[in-house]
PDB file of C-alpha atoms in Angstrom:
ATOM      1  CA  ARG O  66     -23.559  -8.915 -24.730  1.00 59.00           C
ATOM      2  CA  GLU O  67     -22.372  -5.543 -23.557  1.00 62.00           C
ATOM      3  CA  GLY O  68     -24.325  -5.263 -21.056  1.00 64.00           C
ATOM      4  CA  GLU O  69     -24.553  -8.606 -19.890  1.00 63.00           C
ATOM      5  CA  HIS O  70     -20.352  -8.931 -18.871  1.00 67.00           C
ATOM      6  CA  ALA O  71     -20.756  -4.520 -17.849  1.00 70.00           C
ATOM      7  CA  VAL O  72     -23.335  -6.239 -15.259  1.00 71.00           C
ATOM      8  CA  ALA O  73     -20.419  -9.391 -14.960  1.00 73.00           C
ATOM      9  CA  SER O  74     -18.032  -7.419 -14.511  1.00 76.00           C
ATOM     10  CA  ALA O  75     -20.396  -5.221 -11.697  1.00 81.00           C
ATOM     11  CA  LEU O  76     -20.544  -8.216  -9.681  1.00 84.00           C
ATOM     12  CA  HIS O  77     -16.855  -9.369  -9.716  1.00 83.00           C
ATOM     13  CA  THR O  78     -15.831  -6.453  -8.511  1.00 84.00           C
ATOM     14  CA  TRP O  79     -18.397  -6.072  -5.777  1.00 86.00           C
ATOM     15  CA  LYS O  80     -17.560  -9.504  -4.136  1.00 86.00           C
ATOM     16  CA  LEU O  81     -14.200  -8.746  -4.123  1.00 85.00           C
ATOM     17  CA  ALA O  82     -14.124  -5.187  -3.153  1.00 86.00           C
ATOM     18  CA  ALA O  83     -16.965  -7.378   0.567  1.00 87.00           C
ATOM     19  CA  GLN O  84     -13.905  -8.851   0.509  1.00 85.00           C
ATOM     20  CA  PHE O  85     -11.380  -6.319   1.345  1.00 85.00           C
ATOM     21  CA  ALA O  86     -13.664  -4.940   3.298  1.00 85.00           C
ATOM     22  CA  PRO O  87     -14.073  -6.215   6.219  1.00 87.00           C
ATOM     23  CA  MET O  88     -10.183  -5.836   6.737  1.00 86.00           C
ATOM     24  CA  TRP O  89      -9.840  -2.207   4.678  1.00 85.00           C
ATOM     25  CA  ILE O  90     -12.529  -1.653   8.705  1.00 85.00           C
ATOM     26  CA  ALA O  91     -10.474  -3.058  10.750  1.00 86.00           C
ATOM     27  CA  ALA O  92      -7.630  -1.003   9.646  1.00 86.00           C
ATOM     28  CA  ASN O  93      -8.941   2.422   9.231  1.00 83.00           C
ATOM     29  CA  LEU O  94     -10.887   1.785  13.106  1.00 82.00           C
ATOM     30  CA  SER O  95      -7.633   0.685  14.862  1.00 85.00           C
ATOM     31  CA  PHE O  96      -6.111   3.673  13.292  1.00 83.00           C
ATOM     32  CA  ASN O  97      -8.353   6.139  14.269  1.00 79.00           C
ATOM     33  CA  SER O  98      -9.143   4.633  17.443  1.00 79.00           C
ATOM     34  CA  SER O  99      -4.824   5.292  18.466  1.00 80.00           C
ATOM     35  CA  LEU O 100      -6.254   8.464  18.854  1.00 75.00           C
ATOM     36  CA  CYS O 101      -9.218   8.288  19.571  1.00 73.00           C
ATOM     37  CA  ARG O 102      -9.118  10.106  23.462  1.00 69.00           C
ATOM     38  CA  SER O 103     -12.373   9.976  24.478  1.00 66.00           C
ATOM     39  CA  CYS O 104     -12.918   6.481  24.541  1.00 68.00           C
ATOM     40  CA  GLY O 105     -10.170   6.104  26.207  1.00 67.00           C
ATOM     41  CA  THR O 106      -7.891   4.589  23.805  1.00 67.00           C
ATOM     42  CA  GLY O 107      -5.917   7.598  22.338  1.00 70.00           C
ATOM     43  CA  THR O 108      -2.278   7.861  21.736  1.00 75.00           C
ATOM     44  CA  SER O 109       0.027  10.722  21.886  1.00 72.00           C
ATOM     45  CA  VAL O 110       0.549  11.892  17.969  1.00 70.00           C
ATOM     46  CA  SER O 111       3.937  10.833  18.340  1.00 68.00           C
ATOM     47  CA  SER O 112       3.062   7.418  19.385  1.00 73.00           C
ATOM     48  CA  ASN O 113       0.749   6.673  16.524  1.00 75.00           C
ATOM     49  CA  THR O 114       3.898   8.166  13.532  1.00 76.00           C
ATOM     50  CA  LEU O 115       5.519   5.880  14.826  1.00 76.00           C
ATOM     51  CA  LEU O 116       4.023   2.918  15.838  1.00 78.00           C
ATOM     52  CA  SER O 117       2.802   3.009  12.119  1.00 79.00           C
ATOM     53  CA  SER O 118       5.760   3.137  10.244  1.00 79.00           C
ATOM     54  CA  SER O 119       5.857  -0.347  11.797  1.00 81.00           C
ATOM     55  CA  GLY O 120       3.814  -1.124   8.821  1.00 85.00           C
ATOM     56  CA  GLY O 121       6.615  -2.170   7.100  1.00 85.00           C
ATOM     57  CA  VAL O 122       7.434  -4.970   8.688  1.00 87.00           C
ATOM     58  CA  PHE O 123       4.339  -5.796   8.917  1.00 89.00           C
ATOM     59  CA  THR O 124       3.720  -5.691   5.267  1.00 89.00           C
ATOM     60  CA  LEU O 125       7.307  -8.085   4.717  1.00 88.00           C
ATOM     61  CA  ILE O 126       6.450 -10.103   6.857  1.00 89.00           C
ATOM     62  CA  PHE O 127       2.879 -10.702   4.702  1.00 89.00           C
ATOM     63  CA  SER O 128       4.434 -10.365   1.994  1.00 87.00           C
ATOM     64  CA  VAL O 129       6.909 -12.751   1.960  1.00 87.00           C
ATOM     65  CA  LEU O 130       4.735 -15.725   4.338  1.00 87.00           C
ATOM     66  CA  PHE O 131       1.142 -15.567   2.493  1.00 83.00           C
ATOM     67  CA  ALA O 132       2.250 -13.758  -0.984  1.00 78.00           C
ATOM     68  CA  GLY O 133       5.127 -15.502  -2.944  1.00 78.00           C
ATOM     69  CA  GLU O 134       7.852 -13.089  -2.812  1.00 81.00           C
ATOM     70  CA  GLU O 135      11.470 -13.613  -1.962  1.00 80.00           C
ATOM     71  CA  PHE O 136      12.747 -12.208   0.891  1.00 84.00           C
ATOM     72  CA  SER O 137      15.908  -9.840   1.086  1.00 85.00           C
ATOM     73  CA  LEU O 138      18.090  -9.048   3.834  1.00 90.00           C
ATOM     74  CA  TRP O 139      17.956  -5.934   1.914  1.00 89.00           C
ATOM     75  CA  LYS O 140      14.650  -4.546   2.116  1.00 89.00           C
ATOM     76  CA  LEU O 141      14.920  -6.042   6.413  1.00 89.00           C
ATOM     77  CA  PHE O 142      17.780  -3.524   5.672  1.00 92.00           C
ATOM     78  CA  PHE O 143      15.233  -0.406   4.494  1.00 89.00           C
ATOM     79  CA  VAL O 144      12.344  -0.794   5.630  1.00 89.00           C
ATOM     80  CA  LEU O 145      14.485  -1.010   9.570  1.00 90.00           C
ATOM     81  CA  LEU O 146      16.240   2.239   8.059  1.00 90.00           C
ATOM     82  CA  SER O 147      12.562   3.992   7.785  1.00 87.00           C
ATOM     83  CA  MET O 148      12.069   2.875  11.197  1.00 86.00           C
ATOM     84  CA  GLY O 149      14.875   4.684  12.551  1.00 87.00           C
ATOM     85  CA  GLY O 150      13.964   7.309  10.528  1.00 85.00           C
ATOM     86  CA  VAL O 151      11.027   8.225  11.387  1.00 83.00           C
ATOM     87  CA  SER O 152      12.398   7.992  15.502  1.00 83.00           C
ATOM     88  CA  LEU O 153      14.496  10.975  14.933  1.00 83.00           C
ATOM     89  CA  LEU O 154      11.451  12.718  13.178  1.00 78.00           C
ATOM     90  CA  VAL O 155       9.201  12.254  15.591  1.00 74.00           C
ATOM     91  CA  LEU O 156      11.224  13.016  18.349  1.00 76.00           C
ATOM     92  CA  PHE O 157      13.295  16.062  16.638  1.00 68.00           C
ATOM     93  CA  ASP O 158      10.430  18.096  15.897  1.00 62.00           C
ATOM     94  CA  GLY O 159       9.966  20.296  18.243  1.00 57.00           C
ATOM     95  CA  THR O 160       6.869  19.668  19.685  1.00 56.00           C
ATOM     96  CA  LYS O 161       5.829  18.955  22.647  1.00 51.00           C
ATOM     97  CA  ALA O 162       4.284  14.766  23.147  1.00 52.00           C
ATOM     98  CA  GLN O 163       1.031  14.574  24.511  1.00 56.00           C
ATOM     99  CA  GLY O 164       1.246  11.135  27.281  1.00 58.00           C
ATOM    100  CA  HIS O 165       0.657   8.349  26.050  1.00 61.00           C
ATOM    101  CA  ASN O 166      -1.560   5.133  26.081  1.00 69.00           C
ATOM    102  CA  ILE O 167      -0.553   1.664  25.782  1.00 78.00           C
ATOM    103  CA  TRP O 168      -4.243   0.287  24.619  1.00 79.00           C
ATOM    104  CA  GLY O 169      -3.841   3.755  21.833  1.00 78.00           C
ATOM    105  CA  ASP O 170      -0.239   1.852  21.012  1.00 80.00           C
ATOM    106  CA  LEU O 171      -1.956  -1.237  20.847  1.00 84.00           C
ATOM    107  CA  MET O 172      -4.692  -0.194  18.591  1.00 84.00           C
ATOM    108  CA  ALA O 173      -1.779   1.774  16.561  1.00 84.00           C
ATOM    109  CA  LEU O 174       0.500  -1.438  16.142  1.00 86.00           C
ATOM    110  CA  ALA O 175      -2.915  -3.527  15.549  1.00 88.00           C
ATOM    111  CA  ALA O 176      -3.354  -0.424  12.840  1.00 87.00           C
ATOM    112  CA  ALA O 177      -0.437  -1.229  11.043  1.00 88.00           C
ATOM    113  CA  ALA O 178      -0.549  -4.866  10.932  1.00 90.00           C
ATOM    114  CA  PHE O 179      -4.316  -4.443   8.843  1.00 90.00           C
ATOM    115  CA  MET O 180      -2.430  -1.866   6.546  1.00 87.00           C
ATOM    116  CA  GLY O 181       0.445  -4.624   5.764  1.00 88.00           C
ATOM    117  CA  ALA O 182      -2.236  -7.303   5.171  1.00 89.00           C
ATOM    118  CA  TYR O 183      -4.385  -6.009   3.853  1.00 85.00           C
ATOM    119  CA  SER O 184      -1.748  -3.904   0.646  1.00 88.00           C
ATOM    120  CA  VAL O 185      -0.223  -7.534   0.339  1.00 89.00           C
ATOM    121  CA  GLN O 186      -4.570  -8.708   0.261  1.00 85.00           C
ATOM    122  CA  LEU O 187      -4.604  -5.914  -2.445  1.00 85.00           C
ATOM    123  CA  LYS O 188      -1.479  -6.597  -4.236  1.00 85.00           C
ATOM    124  CA  HIS O 189      -2.407 -10.880  -4.815  1.00 82.00           C
ATOM    125  CA  MET O 190      -5.968 -10.391  -5.931  1.00 79.00           C
ATOM    126  CA  LEU O 191      -6.345  -7.701  -8.397  1.00 77.00           C
ATOM    127  CA  GLY O 192      -2.472  -8.264  -8.992  1.00 67.00           C
ATOM    128  CA  ARG O 193      -3.526 -11.614 -10.346  1.00 59.00           C
ATOM    129  CA  GLU O 194      -6.578 -10.596 -12.023  1.00 55.00           C
ATOM    130  CA  GLY O 195      -4.789  -8.269 -13.758  1.00 51.00           C
ATOM    131  CA  GLU O 196      -2.013 -10.472 -15.081  1.00 53.00           C
ATOM    132  CA  SER O 197      -4.502 -13.679 -15.874  1.00 49.00           C
ATOM    133  CA  THR O 198      -6.446 -11.494 -17.384  1.00 46.00           C
ATOM    134  CA  GLN O 199      -3.578 -10.217 -19.939  1.00 48.00           C
ATOM    135  CA  GLN O 200      -2.138 -13.611 -20.377  1.00 47.00           C
ATOM    136  CA  GLY O 201      -5.362 -14.880 -20.843  1.00 44.00           C
ATOM    137  CA  ALA O 202      -5.228 -17.874 -18.715  1.00 43.00           C
ATOM    138  CA  ARG O 203      -9.337 -17.508 -17.698  1.00 44.00           C
ATOM    139  CA  LYS O 204     -12.139 -14.583 -18.743  1.00 45.00           C
ATOM    140  CA  ALA O 205     -12.276 -12.828 -15.867  1.00 46.00           C
ATOM    141  CA  PRO O 206     -14.143  -9.615 -15.440  1.00 48.00           C
ATOM    142  CA  SER O 207     -11.237  -6.630 -15.143  1.00 61.00           C
ATOM    143  CA  VAL O 208     -11.499  -4.483 -12.520  1.00 72.00           C
ATOM    144  CA  ALA O 209     -11.671  -0.037 -12.601  1.00 79.00           C
ATOM    145  CA  MET O 210     -10.782   1.169  -9.790  1.00 81.00           C
ATOM    146  CA  PRO O 211     -13.129   3.231  -9.314  1.00 82.00           C
ATOM    147  CA  MET O 212     -15.988   0.855  -9.191  1.00 84.00           C
ATOM    148  CA  PHE O 213     -14.054  -1.080  -6.855  1.00 85.00           C
ATOM    149  CA  PHE O 214     -13.465   2.038  -3.778  1.00 84.00           C
ATOM    150  CA  GLY O 215     -17.251   2.717  -4.508  1.00 86.00           C
ATOM    151  CA  PHE O 216     -18.127  -0.699  -3.737  1.00 87.00           C
ATOM    152  CA  LEU O 217     -15.750  -1.165  -1.226  1.00 86.00           C
ATOM    153  CA  GLY O 218     -17.449   2.187   0.173  1.00 85.00           C
ATOM    154  CA  VAL O 219     -20.821   0.296  -0.249  1.00 88.00           C
ATOM    155  CA  SER O 220     -19.723  -2.651   1.849  1.00 87.00           C
ATOM    156  CA  ALA O 221     -18.195  -0.566   4.844  1.00 85.00           C
ATOM    157  CA  MET O 222     -21.338   0.952   5.007  1.00 86.00           C
ATOM    158  CA  VAL O 223     -23.193  -2.060   5.411  1.00 87.00           C
ATOM    159  CA  LEU O 224     -21.363  -3.418   8.009  1.00 84.00           C
ATOM    160  CA  GLY O 225     -19.783  -0.323  10.191  1.00 80.00           C
ATOM    161  CA  VAL O 226     -23.710   0.682  10.675  1.00 81.00           C
ATOM    162  CA  PRO O 227     -24.533  -2.193  12.461  1.00 83.00           C
ATOM    163  CA  ILE O 228     -21.963  -1.905  14.885  1.00 78.00           C
ATOM    164  CA  PHE O 229     -22.548   1.798  15.013  1.00 75.00           C
ATOM    165  CA  ILE O 230     -26.318   0.716  16.415  1.00 78.00           C
ATOM    166  CA  LEU O 231     -24.824  -1.423  18.938  1.00 79.00           C
ATOM    167  CA  VAL O 232     -22.350   0.263  19.546  1.00 72.00           C
ATOM    168  CA  VAL O 233     -25.138   3.490  20.777  1.00 70.00           C
ATOM    169  CA  CYS O 234     -27.631   0.770  21.985  1.00 75.00           C
ATOM    170  CA  LEU O 235     -25.038  -0.266  24.747  1.00 72.00           C
ATOM    171  CA  GLY O 236     -23.752   3.390  25.284  1.00 65.00           C
ATOM    172  CA  VAL O 237     -20.337   2.599  25.404  1.00 61.00           C
ATOM    173  CA  GLN O 238     -18.711   5.230  27.052  1.00 59.00           C
ATOM    174  CA  GLY O 239     -16.566   7.559  24.653  1.00 58.00           C
ATOM    175  CA  TRP O 240     -18.386   6.287  21.240  1.00 58.00           C
ATOM    176  CA  ALA O 241     -21.630   7.170  20.409  1.00 57.00           C
ATOM    177  CA  HIS O 242     -21.755  11.313  20.804  1.00 58.00           C
ATOM    178  CA  LEU O 243     -25.052  11.940  19.191  1.00 55.00           C
ATOM    179  CA  GLU O 244     -24.681  14.924  21.406  1.00 54.00           C
ATOM    180  CA  LEU O 245     -22.412  16.853  19.006  1.00 57.00           C
ATOM    181  CA  LEU O 246     -24.738  16.250  15.814  1.00 59.00           C
ATOM    182  CA  HIS O 247     -26.513  19.416  16.538  1.00 61.00           C
ATOM    183  CA  VAL O 248     -23.530  21.475  15.901  1.00 65.00           C
ATOM    184  CA  LEU O 249     -22.514  20.322  12.310  1.00 68.00           C
ATOM    185  CA  SER O 250     -23.066  23.012  11.019  1.00 76.00           C
ATOM    186  CA  PRO O 251     -22.993  23.003   6.915  1.00 81.00           C
ATOM    187  CA  ASN O 252     -19.881  25.136   7.218  1.00 84.00           C
ATOM    188  CA  ILE O 253     -18.461  22.087   9.041  1.00 79.00           C
ATOM    189  CA  MET O 254     -20.330  19.931   6.725  1.00 81.00           C
ATOM    190  CA  ALA O 255     -18.859  20.914   3.967  1.00 86.00           C
ATOM    191  CA  ALA O 256     -14.983  20.289   5.151  1.00 83.00           C
ATOM    192  CA  LEU O 257     -16.277  17.401   6.510  1.00 78.00           C
ATOM    193  CA  THR O 258     -16.893  16.377   2.920  1.00 85.00           C
ATOM    194  CA  PHE O 259     -13.944  17.345   1.269  1.00 87.00           C
ATOM    195  CA  ASN O 260     -12.094  16.118   3.977  1.00 81.00           C
ATOM    196  CA  GLY O 261     -13.122  12.754   2.832  1.00 81.00           C
ATOM    197  CA  LEU O 262     -13.643  13.769  -0.412  1.00 84.00           C
ATOM    198  CA  VAL O 263      -9.779  13.967  -1.385  1.00 83.00           C
ATOM    199  CA  GLY O 264      -7.832  12.973   2.606  1.00 77.00           C
ATOM    200  CA  THR O 265     -10.310   9.525   1.923  1.00 78.00           C
ATOM    201  CA  VAL O 266     -11.288   8.412  -1.061  1.00 81.00           C
ATOM    202  CA  LEU O 267      -8.753  10.487  -3.578  1.00 85.00           C
ATOM    203  CA  SER O 268      -5.356   9.388  -1.446  1.00 84.00           C
ATOM    204  CA  ASP O 269      -6.953   5.989  -0.664  1.00 83.00           C
ATOM    205  CA  LEU O 270      -7.423   5.625  -4.667  1.00 85.00           C
ATOM    206  CA  LEU O 271      -4.018   6.361  -5.515  1.00 87.00           C
ATOM    207  CA  TRP O 272      -2.501   4.088  -2.971  1.00 85.00           C
ATOM    208  CA  ALA O 273      -4.521   1.135  -4.291  1.00 84.00           C
ATOM    209  CA  GLN O 274      -2.711   1.411  -7.232  1.00 85.00           C
ATOM    210  CA  ALA O 275       0.387   2.171  -6.000  1.00 86.00           C
ATOM    211  CA  VAL O 276       0.124  -0.661  -5.061  1.00 86.00           C
ATOM    212  CA  LEU O 277      -1.140  -2.673  -8.295  1.00 84.00           C
ATOM    213  CA  LEU O 278       2.136  -0.993 -10.138  1.00 84.00           C
ATOM    214  CA  THR O 279       4.990  -1.412  -7.991  1.00 83.00           C
ATOM    215  CA  SER O 280       4.908  -3.316  -4.783  1.00 85.00           C
ATOM    216  CA  PRO O 281       3.066  -2.978  -1.120  1.00 88.00           C
ATOM    217  CA  LEU O 282       6.455  -2.826  -0.416  1.00 88.00           C
ATOM    218  CA  ALA O 283       7.618   0.645  -1.446  1.00 88.00           C
ATOM    219  CA  VAL O 284       3.618   1.772  -1.255  1.00 87.00           C
ATOM    220  CA  ASN O 285       3.462   1.590   2.857  1.00 86.00           C
ATOM    221  CA  LEU O 286       7.382   2.766   3.289  1.00 86.00           C
ATOM    222  CA  SER O 287       6.693   5.680   1.096  1.00 85.00           C
ATOM    223  CA  THR O 288       3.667   7.373   4.072  1.00 82.00           C
ATOM    224  CA  CYS O 289       6.351   8.268   6.706  1.00 81.00           C
ATOM    225  CA  LEU O 290       7.512  10.936   4.223  1.00 81.00           C
ATOM    226  CA  THR O 291       4.469  13.131   4.376  1.00 79.00           C
ATOM    227  CA  ILE O 292       6.244  13.492   7.769  1.00 77.00           C
ATOM    228  CA  PRO O 293       9.621  15.376   6.515  1.00 79.00           C
ATOM    229  CA  LEU O 294       7.262  17.159   3.647  1.00 78.00           C
ATOM    230  CA  ALA O 295       4.385  18.110   6.135  1.00 74.00           C
ATOM    231  CA  PHE O 296       6.770  20.174   8.025  1.00 74.00           C
ATOM    232  CA  PHE O 297       8.518  21.587   4.958  1.00 77.00           C
ATOM    233  CA  VAL O 298       5.381  22.456   4.106  1.00 74.00           C
ATOM    234  CA  ASP O 299       4.529  24.199   7.632  1.00 70.00           C
ATOM    235  CA  HIS O 300       7.688  26.356   6.728  1.00 72.00           C
ATOM    236  CA  LEU O 301       6.507  27.357   4.005  1.00 77.00           C
ATOM    237  CA  ARG O 302       3.894  29.046   4.971  1.00 72.00           C
ATOM    238  CA  GLY O 303       5.491  30.050   8.104  1.00 71.00           C
ATOM    239  CA  GLU O 304       4.325  28.040  10.741  1.00 65.00           C
ATOM    240  CA  ILE O 305       7.617  27.337  11.838  1.00 66.00           C
ATOM    241  CA  SER O 306      10.339  29.946  12.007  1.00 67.00           C
ATOM    242  CA  GLN O 307      12.615  27.895  13.436  1.00 73.00           C
ATOM    243  CA  PRO O 308      14.998  25.908  11.182  1.00 73.00           C
ATOM    244  CA  PRO O 309      14.581  22.038  11.588  1.00 74.00           C
ATOM    245  CA  GLN O 310      17.622  20.217  14.665  1.00 79.00           C
ATOM    246  CA  PRO O 311      20.727  18.699  12.079  1.00 83.00           C
ATOM    247  CA  LEU O 312      19.394  14.825  13.727  1.00 83.00           C
ATOM    248  CA  TYR O 313      15.870  15.953  12.241  1.00 80.00           C
ATOM    249  CA  VAL O 314      17.458  16.444   8.688  1.00 82.00           C
ATOM    250  CA  LEU O 315      19.331  12.910   9.291  1.00 87.00           C
ATOM    251  CA  GLY O 316      16.027  11.014  10.355  1.00 85.00           C
ATOM    252  CA  ALA O 317      14.321  12.786   6.339  1.00 84.00           C
ATOM    253  CA  PHE O 318      16.947  11.758   4.995  1.00 88.00           C
ATOM    254  CA  MET O 319      17.081   7.947   6.357  1.00 89.00           C
ATOM    255  CA  VAL O 320      12.998   7.773   5.593  1.00 87.00           C
ATOM    256  CA  PHE O 321      13.581   9.695   1.668  1.00 88.00           C
ATOM    257  CA  SER O 322      16.830   6.706   1.210  1.00 90.00           C
ATOM    258  CA  SER O 323      14.711   4.003   2.704  1.00 89.00           C
ATOM    259  CA  PHE O 324      12.548   4.600   0.108  1.00 87.00           C
ATOM    260  CA  LEU O 325      15.213   4.980  -2.957  1.00 90.00           C
ATOM    261  CA  GLY O 326      16.319   1.689  -2.064  1.00 90.00           C
ATOM    262  CA  VAL O 327      13.090  -0.579  -2.582  1.00 88.00           C
ATOM    263  CA  ASN O 328      12.224   1.227  -5.335  1.00 87.00           C
ATOM    264  CA  MET O 329      15.436   0.261  -6.579  1.00 89.00           C
ATOM    265  CA  LEU O 330      15.286  -3.148  -5.701  1.00 87.00           C
ATOM    266  CA  GLU O 331      11.713  -3.282  -7.246  1.00 83.00           C
ATOM    267  CA  TYR O 332      12.997  -2.265  -9.813  1.00 83.00           C
ATOM    268  CA  ARG O 333      16.271  -4.801 -10.762  1.00 85.00           C
ATOM    269  CA  ALA O 334      13.494  -7.823  -9.815  1.00 80.00           C
ATOM    270  CA  SER O 335      11.036  -6.485 -11.778  1.00 78.00           C
ATOM    271  CA  GLN O 336      13.994  -6.230 -15.287  1.00 82.00           C
ATOM    272  CA  ASN O 337      14.644  -9.793 -14.179  1.00 80.00           C
ATOM    273  CA  ALA O 338      11.801 -11.228 -14.671  1.00 76.00           C
ATOM    274  CA  ALA O 339      11.024  -8.817 -18.504  1.00 79.00           C
ATOM    275  CA  ALA O 340      14.644 -10.732 -18.993  1.00 82.00           C
ATOM    276  CA  ALA O 341      13.426 -14.034 -17.956  1.00 80.00           C
ATOM    277  CA  LEU O 342      10.245 -13.468 -19.903  1.00 79.00           C
ATOM    278  CA  GLN O 343      12.267 -12.533 -22.801  1.00 81.00           C
ATOM    279  CA  HIS O 344      14.298 -15.455 -22.896  1.00 79.00           C
ATOM    280  CA  ASP O 345      11.799 -17.517 -22.217  1.00 77.00           C
ATOM    281  CA  ALA O 346       9.787 -16.944 -25.026  1.00 79.00           C
ATOM    282  CA  ILE O 347      13.543 -17.234 -27.950  1.00 82.00           C
ATOM    283  CA  VAL O 348      13.413 -20.709 -25.842  1.00 76.00           C
ATOM    284  CA  VAL O 349      10.261 -21.381 -27.222  1.00 78.00           C
ATOM    285  CA  GLN O 350      10.686 -20.404 -30.748  1.00 77.00           C
ATOM    286  CA  LEU O 351      13.727 -22.271 -30.848  1.00 73.00           C
ATOM    287  CA  LEU O 352      12.155 -25.091 -29.835  1.00 73.00           C
ATOM    288  CA  GLN O 353       8.814 -25.068 -32.631  1.00 72.00           C
ATOM    289  CA  HIS O 354      11.599 -24.476 -34.494  1.00 67.00           C
ATOM    290  CA  ASP O 355      13.763 -27.486 -33.996  1.00 61.00           C
ATOM    291  CA  GLU O 356      10.335 -28.845 -34.108  1.00 64.00           C
ATOM    292  CA  ARG O 357       9.040 -27.455 -37.446  1.00 65.00           C
ATOM    293  CA  ALA O 358      12.204 -28.205 -39.193  1.00 53.00           C
ATOM    294  CA  GLY O 359      11.651 -24.482 -40.339  1.00 53.00           C
ATOM    295  CA  PRO O 360      14.090 -21.699 -41.544  1.00 52.00           C
ATOM    296  CA  SER O 361      17.478 -21.637 -39.551  1.00 50.00           C
ATOM    297  CA  ARG O 362      18.472 -21.035 -35.988  1.00 47.00           C
ATOM    298  CA  ASP O 363      19.655 -17.199 -36.992  1.00 49.00           C
ATOM    299  CA  GLN O 364      16.437 -16.537 -38.013  1.00 49.00           C
ATOM    300  CA  TYR O 365      14.980 -16.103 -34.310  1.00 48.00           C
ATOM    301  CA  ILE O 366      18.464 -14.773 -32.948  1.00 48.00           C
ATOM    302  CA  PRO O 367      18.999 -11.713 -34.276  1.00 49.00           C
ATOM    303  CA  SER O 368      22.640 -10.858 -33.540  1.00 48.00           C
ATOM    304  CA  ASN O 369      25.569 -11.929 -30.926  1.00 50.00           C
ATOM    305  CA  SER O 370      23.945  -9.828 -28.477  1.00 49.00           C
ATOM    306  CA  SER O 371      21.178 -12.292 -28.681  1.00 49.00           C
ATOM    307  CA  ASN O 372      23.277 -15.327 -28.571  1.00 52.00           C
ATOM    308  CA  ALA O 373      25.526 -13.182 -25.366  1.00 52.00           C
ATOM    309  CA  PHE O 374      22.189 -13.194 -23.644  1.00 48.00           C
ATOM    310  CA  ILE O 375      20.574 -16.661 -24.053  1.00 49.00           C
ATOM    311  CA  ARG O 376      23.844 -18.152 -23.101  1.00 54.00           C
ATOM    312  CA  SER O 377      23.762 -15.551 -19.708  1.00 53.00           C
ATOM    313  CA  LEU O 378      20.625 -16.245 -19.114  1.00 49.00           C
ATOM    314  CA  ASP O 379      21.405 -20.240 -19.133  1.00 53.00           C
ATOM    315  CA  ASP O 380      23.800 -19.836 -17.564  1.00 55.00           C
ATOM    316  CA  LEU O 381      22.589 -18.281 -14.258  1.00 52.00           C
TER     317      LEU O 381
END
């Protein structure tokens, strides 16, 4: 039976990963295309960073429309605060901006939309799977996140290889650099492999786990923290000798504040949900007590604080 359950769990995970693969490919392809100058769609890094920060807006919209999340003006405020902070970080980072490309800007904006949709889909499907399994509503095989990303990579390879072959056969200018394969030395291949394992596999794995533990909006806003943190690391390494400009510090403060604000809202929502579940459990116990005509009501409500708790929730 354990073997059958393992096979069923693997098939179930592969099915979910195959559903996520198209959105995952579209998000990564759009993001990388927005930086590929040889493809004719590359825009400046500053434009890419600024437009990618709009992922919080798309995440909020998709969460409200498709995941049933309640809209909040405070959430919209923190999303706009984060985008304003990123704008200051981009404008006052002390680097020279390269020329932007309208197609690259559209690609970066599309990547932000795909990432927002992908994170909401991940939370909606995998989060619902876990809740259903815990509540016993249905006996769905559990989903292991490492296995899920492994199958996601396999599905992406199955879908991506034909696209790559098609691009090579059509000879799309700037997209197929087969002549560069001979310069891939063992050291370069090792660096690419390490970057893929740490910068892509591990980071995406932690990112997806954070989406399930918190919310898509909080996680997408947290990605903006990489900008001031990268500046801080470069300053520690001595690559940046000049202190940051005041407006850059203000932008970093805005980004951190938006991240903390959204997490505080999520924490308050989780506390309210837990209180509602506790209230429902007490009400169910009281109803069962009335049906059995058994012990007194005081047995199920051991303190005056519980009475006040129920009255306060009933008043809501």
